[in-house]
Coordinates of C-alpha atoms and ligand atoms in Angstrom, one line a residue:
M7 CA 35.9 -32.3 -64.8
A8 CA 32.4 -31.0 -65.2
I9 CA 30.8 -27.3 -65.6
L10 CA 28.1 -25.8 -63.6
L11 CA 25.4 -23.9 -64.8
S12 CA 23.3 -21.7 -62.1
T13 CA 19.8 -20.0 -62.9
K14 CA 16.5 -20.8 -63.0
M15 CA 15.5 -24.1 -64.3
S16 CA 14.6 -23.3 -67.7
A17 CA 17.0 -20.9 -68.5
M18 CA 19.4 -23.7 -67.3
Q19 CA 18.2 -26.0 -70.0
D20 CA 18.1 -23.9 -72.6
W21 CA 21.9 -23.5 -71.9
R22 CA 22.3 -27.1 -71.4
A23 CA 21.1 -28.2 -74.6
A24 CA 23.3 -25.0 -76.2
L25 CA 26.6 -26.3 -75.1
L26 CA 25.5 -29.7 -75.6
A27 CA 24.8 -28.9 -79.4
L28 CA 28.5 -27.4 -79.8
E29 CA 30.9 -29.8 -77.5
P30 CA 28.5 -33.3 -76.8
S31 CA 31.4 -34.4 -74.5
L32 CA 30.7 -31.9 -71.5
D33 CA 29.9 -33.0 -68.1
I34 CA 27.2 -30.3 -67.4
R35 CA 26.0 -30.2 -63.6
L36 CA 22.9 -28.0 -63.1
F37 CA 22.9 -26.4 -59.9
P38 CA 22.2 -26.9 -56.7
D39 CA 23.0 -31.1 -58.2
A40 CA 27.1 -30.1 -58.5
G41 CA 28.2 -33.6 -57.6
A42 CA 31.6 -34.0 -56.8
P43 CA 32.8 -30.6 -55.2
E44 CA 36.1 -31.5 -56.9
E45 CA 34.7 -32.1 -59.9
I46 CA 33.8 -28.8 -61.1
E47 CA 36.1 -26.3 -63.2
A48 CA 33.6 -24.2 -64.6
A49 CA 30.9 -22.2 -63.1
V50 CA 28.8 -20.2 -66.0
C51 CA 26.2 -18.1 -63.0
W52 CA 23.3 -15.6 -63.1
T53 CA 22.9 -13.3 -60.2
A54 CA 20.9 -15.3 -57.9
H55 CA 24.4 -17.7 -57.3
D56 CA 26.0 -16.4 -54.3
M57 CA 29.5 -16.5 -54.0
A58 CA 30.7 -17.8 -51.0
E59 CA 28.9 -21.1 -52.7
L60 CA 31.7 -21.6 -55.4
R61 CA 34.3 -21.6 -52.6
R62 CA 32.9 -25.7 -52.2
Y63 CA 35.1 -26.6 -55.3
P64 CA 38.3 -26.7 -54.8
N65 CA 39.1 -27.6 -58.6
L66 CA 37.1 -24.2 -59.8
K67 CA 38.9 -22.4 -62.4
L68 CA 37.0 -20.5 -63.9
I69 CA 33.5 -18.0 -63.4
I70 CA 31.7 -17.2 -66.1
S71 CA 28.7 -14.7 -66.0
M72 CA 26.1 -15.3 -68.1
G73 CA 25.3 -11.7 -68.8
A74 CA 26.9 -8.5 -69.9
G75 CA 27.3 -7.4 -66.6
V76 CA 29.2 -8.7 -64.0
D77 CA 28.1 -6.8 -60.2
H78 CA 26.6 -9.6 -59.5
L79 CA 30.2 -12.0 -59.4
L80 CA 31.8 -9.3 -58.0
R81 CA 29.9 -7.7 -54.6
P82 CA 31.1 -9.7 -51.1
P83 CA 32.6 -12.0 -50.8
G84 CA 32.9 -12.0 -54.4
P85 CA 34.5 -14.9 -56.6
P86 CA 37.4 -17.2 -54.4
P87 CA 40.4 -15.0 -55.3
G88 CA 42.6 -16.2 -57.7
I89 CA 39.6 -17.4 -60.0
P90 CA 39.4 -15.5 -63.3
V91 CA 35.9 -14.1 -64.7
A92 CA 34.9 -14.0 -67.5
R93 CA 31.2 -12.3 -69.5
L94 CA 29.2 -12.7 -72.6
V95 CA 30.1 -10.2 -75.0
D96 CA 27.7 -11.5 -78.1
R97 CA 25.9 -9.4 -81.0
L98 CA 22.7 -10.2 -80.0
L99 CA 22.7 -8.9 -76.9
T100 CA 24.1 -5.9 -78.0
S101 CA 21.6 -5.5 -80.7
A102 CA 19.0 -6.1 -78.4
M103 CA 20.4 -3.3 -76.2
S104 CA 20.3 -0.8 -79.1
E105 CA 16.2 -1.5 -80.1
W106 CA 15.1 -1.4 -76.7
V107 CA 17.7 2.3 -77.0
L108 CA 16.5 3.4 -79.9
L109 CA 12.4 2.4 -78.7
N110 CA 12.6 4.5 -75.7
V111 CA 14.5 7.0 -77.3
L112 CA 11.4 7.5 -80.5
R113 CA 8.7 6.6 -78.3
F114 CA 9.6 10.3 -76.4
H115 CA 11.2 12.3 -79.2
R116 CA 8.0 11.2 -81.8
Q117 CA 5.9 12.2 -78.7
D118 CA 4.4 9.2 -78.6
Q119 CA 2.6 8.8 -75.4
A120 CA 0.8 12.3 -75.9
Y121 CA -0.5 10.7 -79.2
R122 CA -1.4 7.7 -77.5
A123 CA -3.8 10.0 -75.4
Q124 CA -4.8 11.8 -77.8
Q125 CA -5.8 8.7 -80.0
A126 CA -8.0 7.6 -76.9
A127 CA -10.0 11.1 -76.7
R128 CA -10.2 10.9 -80.2
V129 CA -7.8 14.2 -80.9
W130 CA -6.7 15.1 -84.5
D131 CA -4.0 17.8 -83.3
E132 CA -0.4 17.6 -84.7
L133 CA 2.4 18.5 -82.0
P134 CA 5.2 20.6 -82.9
A135 CA 7.5 18.8 -85.6
P136 CA 10.9 17.0 -83.1
A137 CA 13.9 18.4 -84.8
T138 CA 16.6 15.2 -84.7
D139 CA 19.6 17.2 -85.3
A140 CA 18.7 19.2 -82.6
T141 CA 18.4 16.7 -80.3
R142 CA 21.1 15.5 -78.3
I143 CA 21.6 12.3 -76.4
G144 CA 24.4 11.7 -74.0
I145 CA 25.0 8.0 -73.3
L146 CA 26.9 6.8 -69.5
G147 CA 29.3 4.2 -71.1
L148 CA 30.7 3.8 -74.9
G149 CA 31.8 -0.1 -73.8
A150 CA 30.1 -2.9 -76.2
L151 CA 26.9 -1.5 -75.5
G152 CA 27.1 2.2 -75.6
S153 CA 29.4 2.3 -78.7
D154 CA 26.9 0.1 -80.7
A155 CA 23.7 2.5 -79.5
A156 CA 25.2 5.4 -79.9
A157 CA 26.4 4.4 -83.7
K158 CA 22.4 3.5 -84.6
L159 CA 21.0 6.8 -82.8
G160 CA 23.4 8.7 -85.1
A161 CA 22.7 6.9 -88.3
L162 CA 19.0 8.7 -87.2
G163 CA 20.6 11.6 -87.3
F164 CA 21.1 12.4 -83.4
P165 CA 24.4 14.5 -82.0
V166 CA 25.6 11.4 -80.2
M167 CA 28.1 12.3 -77.6
G168 CA 29.5 9.4 -74.8
W169 CA 31.2 9.3 -71.7
S170 CA 34.1 6.3 -70.8
R171 CA 36.4 5.7 -68.0
R172 CA 39.1 5.9 -70.2
E173 CA 39.7 8.4 -73.5
K174 CA 37.3 7.4 -76.3
T175 CA 37.7 8.2 -80.0
L176 CA 34.9 6.9 -82.0
P177 CA 33.3 7.8 -85.5
G178 CA 30.0 10.7 -85.3
V179 CA 30.7 10.8 -81.8
K180 CA 31.5 13.1 -79.7
G181 CA 33.6 11.5 -76.2
F182 CA 34.1 13.1 -73.1
H183 CA 35.4 11.1 -70.2
G184 CA 36.8 11.8 -65.9
A185 CA 34.4 13.8 -63.7
E186 CA 34.4 17.4 -65.8
G187 CA 33.8 15.3 -68.8
L188 CA 30.8 14.2 -67.5
D189 CA 29.7 17.1 -66.2
A190 CA 29.8 18.7 -69.6
M191 CA 28.4 16.1 -71.4
L192 CA 25.0 16.1 -69.1
A193 CA 24.8 19.8 -69.6
Q194 CA 24.5 19.4 -73.7
S195 CA 22.4 15.4 -73.2
D196 CA 18.5 16.4 -74.3
F197 CA 18.4 12.4 -73.4
L198 CA 20.5 10.7 -70.7
V199 CA 20.9 7.2 -71.0
C200 CA 23.1 4.7 -69.1
L201 CA 24.9 1.6 -70.5
L202 CA 27.4 1.6 -67.8
P203 CA 28.6 -1.4 -65.2
L204 CA 27.8 -1.1 -62.1
T205 CA 30.6 -0.4 -59.7
P206 CA 31.7 1.1 -56.5
E207 CA 32.5 4.7 -59.4
T208 CA 29.1 4.6 -60.4
R209 CA 26.6 3.4 -58.2
G210 CA 24.3 6.5 -57.9
I211 CA 25.9 8.6 -60.8
I212 CA 22.3 9.5 -62.2
N213 CA 21.4 11.8 -59.0
A214 CA 19.8 15.2 -57.7
R215 CA 23.6 16.5 -58.6
T216 CA 23.8 15.3 -62.0
L217 CA 20.2 15.2 -62.8
A218 CA 20.0 18.8 -62.6
L219 CA 22.4 19.1 -64.5
L220 CA 20.9 18.4 -67.8
P221 CA 18.5 21.0 -69.8
R222 CA 15.2 20.9 -68.9
G223 CA 12.7 18.3 -70.0
A224 CA 15.4 16.4 -70.9
F225 CA 14.1 11.7 -70.7
V226 CA 15.8 9.5 -68.8
L227 CA 17.0 6.3 -69.9
N228 CA 18.2 3.4 -68.0
A229 CA 19.1 0.0 -68.5
A230 CA 22.3 -0.6 -67.3
R231 CA 21.7 -1.7 -63.2
G232 CA 18.8 -0.7 -60.7
G233 CA 22.0 0.9 -58.8
H234 CA 22.7 3.7 -61.3
V235 CA 19.7 5.8 -60.2
V236 CA 19.1 7.6 -57.0
D237 CA 15.1 6.8 -57.2
S238 CA 14.3 9.3 -55.0
A239 CA 16.3 11.9 -57.1
L240 CA 14.7 10.5 -60.2
L241 CA 11.0 11.3 -59.0
A242 CA 11.6 14.3 -57.7
A243 CA 13.1 15.3 -60.8
L244 CA 9.4 14.1 -63.2
E245 CA 8.0 15.7 -60.1
S246 CA 9.3 18.7 -60.7
G247 CA 9.5 18.5 -64.4
H248 CA 13.0 18.7 -64.8
V249 CA 13.1 15.4 -66.8
A250 CA 10.5 15.0 -68.5
A251 CA 10.1 11.2 -68.7
A252 CA 12.3 8.0 -67.6
A253 CA 12.3 4.6 -69.1
L254 CA 13.4 2.3 -67.0
D255 CA 14.7 -1.1 -67.5
V256 CA 16.2 -2.4 -64.4
F257 CA 15.3 -1.6 -60.6
E258 CA 16.7 -1.7 -57.3
P259 CA 15.6 -4.6 -56.2
E260 CA 14.0 -6.9 -58.7
P261 CA 11.7 -7.6 -59.4
L262 CA 10.1 -4.1 -58.3
P263 CA 8.2 -4.2 -55.3
A264 CA 4.2 -4.0 -56.1
E265 CA 3.8 -0.6 -54.0
H266 CA 6.9 1.2 -55.8
P267 CA 5.7 4.5 -57.8
Y268 CA 7.1 3.9 -60.7
W269 CA 4.6 1.1 -61.2
A270 CA 1.8 3.8 -61.9
H271 CA 3.8 7.0 -63.0
P272 CA 2.7 8.4 -66.3
R273 CA 5.3 8.8 -66.8
V274 CA 8.1 6.2 -66.6
V275 CA 7.6 3.6 -69.3
M276 CA 9.2 0.2 -67.2
T277 CA 10.1 -2.7 -68.6
P278 CA 11.1 -6.2 -66.9
H279 CA 14.9 -6.4 -66.5
A280 CA 14.1 -7.4 -70.6
A281 CA 16.2 -4.5 -72.6
S282 CA 18.7 -7.6 -73.5
I283 CA 18.2 -11.0 -72.6
T284 CA 21.1 -13.4 -72.9
I285 CA 20.0 -16.4 -75.8
P286 CA 22.4 -18.9 -74.9
A287 CA 22.6 -20.4 -78.5
S288 CA 25.0 -17.3 -79.2
V289 CA 27.0 -17.1 -76.3
A290 CA 27.1 -20.6 -76.4
P291 CA 30.7 -20.4 -79.0
Q292 CA 32.2 -18.5 -76.9
V293 CA 31.4 -20.5 -73.2
V294 CA 32.9 -23.2 -75.0
E295 CA 36.3 -21.7 -76.3
N296 CA 36.8 -20.1 -72.4
L297 CA 36.5 -23.8 -71.1
R298 CA 39.4 -24.9 -73.8
R299 CA 41.1 -22.2 -73.3
V300 CA 41.5 -22.2 -69.5
R301 CA 42.0 -25.8 -69.5
Q302 CA 44.9 -25.2 -72.0
G303 CA 46.2 -22.4 -70.0
A304 CA 45.6 -20.2 -72.5
P305 CA 44.3 -16.7 -72.1
L306 CA 40.8 -16.5 -72.0
I307 CA 38.4 -14.0 -73.5
N308 CA 35.8 -11.4 -72.0
L309 CA 37.9 -11.4 -69.0
V310 CA 36.8 -8.9 -66.2
D311 CA 39.4 -6.0 -65.0
F312 CA 39.2 -6.7 -61.1
S313 CA 41.3 -3.6 -60.5
A314 CA 38.1 -1.8 -62.6
G315 CA 35.1 -3.5 -61.6
Y316 CA 33.8 -4.3 -64.6
Ligands
NAP419 P1 31.7 -2.7 -71.6 O1 31.6 -3.0 -72.6 O2 32.7 -3.1 -70.3 O3 31.5 -1.2 -71.5 C1 31.0 -0.2 -70.3 C2 31.3 1.4 -70.6 O4 31.3 2.2 -69.5 C3 33.2 1.3 -71.1 O5 33.4 2.3 -72.0 C4 33.5 1.9 -69.6 O6 34.9 2.9 -70.4 C5 32.7 2.7 -68.7 N1 32.8 2.7 -67.7 C6 32.3 1.7 -66.8 N2 32.9 2.4 -65.9 C7 33.6 3.8 -65.9 C8 33.4 5.5 -65.3 N3 33.9 5.1 -63.9 N4 33.2 5.9 -65.7 C9 32.8 6.1 -66.6 N5 33.2 5.4 -67.9 C10 33.0 4.0 -67.3 O7 29.7 -3.3 -70.1 P2 29.1 -3.4 -72.2 O8 29.0 -4.6 -72.2 O9 28.6 -2.4 -72.8 O10 27.6 -3.5 -70.7 C11 26.8 -2.7 -70.3 C12 26.2 -2.6 -69.2 O11 25.0 -2.4 -69.5 C13 26.9 -4.0 -68.0 O12 27.7 -4.4 -67.0 C14 25.2 -4.7 -67.3 O13 25.0 -4.2 -66.4 C15 23.8 -4.1 -68.5 N6 23.2 -4.9 -69.0 C16 21.6 -4.4 -69.4 C17 20.9 -5.6 -69.5 C18 19.6 -5.4 -69.9 O14 19.1 -6.2 -70.3 N7 19.5 -4.8 -69.3 C19 21.7 -6.3 -70.9 C20 23.2 -6.6 -70.8 C21 23.9 -5.8 -70.0 P3 36.0 2.8 -70.7 O15 35.5 2.3 -72.5 O16 36.7 3.4 -70.7 O17 36.4 1.2 -69.7
GLV420 C1 21.9 -8.7 -68.1 O1 21.4 -7.6 -67.5 C2 22.9 -8.3 -68.6 O2 23.9 -8.2 -67.9 O3 23.3 -9.3 -69.2

């Protein structure tokens, strides 16, 4: 039985090497060269793979996302009925995301853009000192990524809040949940950081209404999915000064079209969906473990809850 990998060719070679280094007996096929469809027992896919295509494999037993997110696998038509989907939860994926969050929080908090402009103009002038203990950070999503970012921001001395679907208590983090919890957290968020999965419930969550709830001059960071942000609302909030600046890693669509206003916006900092990139050698053990478990009929790890949508 074989495993089908599907992403861009250069990454598939890295994935193949990482999986074979752990388990040399694996039969790995690189999409579109799947070979005989009945031989495929697991598919490890990234965003471009069409879920309708996976219905060609009569013996498919497991689908694994090549990232933490699974929205690309769950969007219509979704995975073949009855086939479990697992995602990645990984130390390096988590720490890289926290680095991106810290980089951009500190960039704005320490007025880095203003100091760079001063340097370019040879201006020697100190700006008002930023008070870390009075700069409140609200994180949308307190999962693997949000909880790590929360702990690291807290360690720097920022008051940290977090919003989750279910009530959650994390040390040093003021927790919020549900619709009222969201509005209450937004009203106190000098920085808003989005680390939610993209689901029907969370699509468009950063919109005109929710942005208006933020304190004037708040900063917005989104490294979750482009679909979380209503772009016209964010651009309007930047235009009015209600939002001081935004750091965006994810967009809809990707790549972001060259004519999009974000590219040249003076108060938008962009990265090309690179906040946290999966390192195949780091995640290979959990992929091999899930392959072993699916063969033995044992409970899978990092399984997606279809009813919750992530
Ligand atoms: P996770 O562990 O599944 O955590 C998701 C968090 O969001 C949980 O706290 C969950 O609440 C909360 N949540 C989900 N739906 C909600 C709702 N309707 N209302 C309130 N809270 C809700 O996910 P993760 O591993 O942290 O990853 C989060 C996302 O980051 C991924 O789905 C992916 O889209 C994105 N990502 C981006 C990059 C990048 O490079 N830009 C890299 C990796 C991941 P509960 O705690 O109650 O379950
Ligand atoms: C990246 O976007 C991921 O979901 O891992």
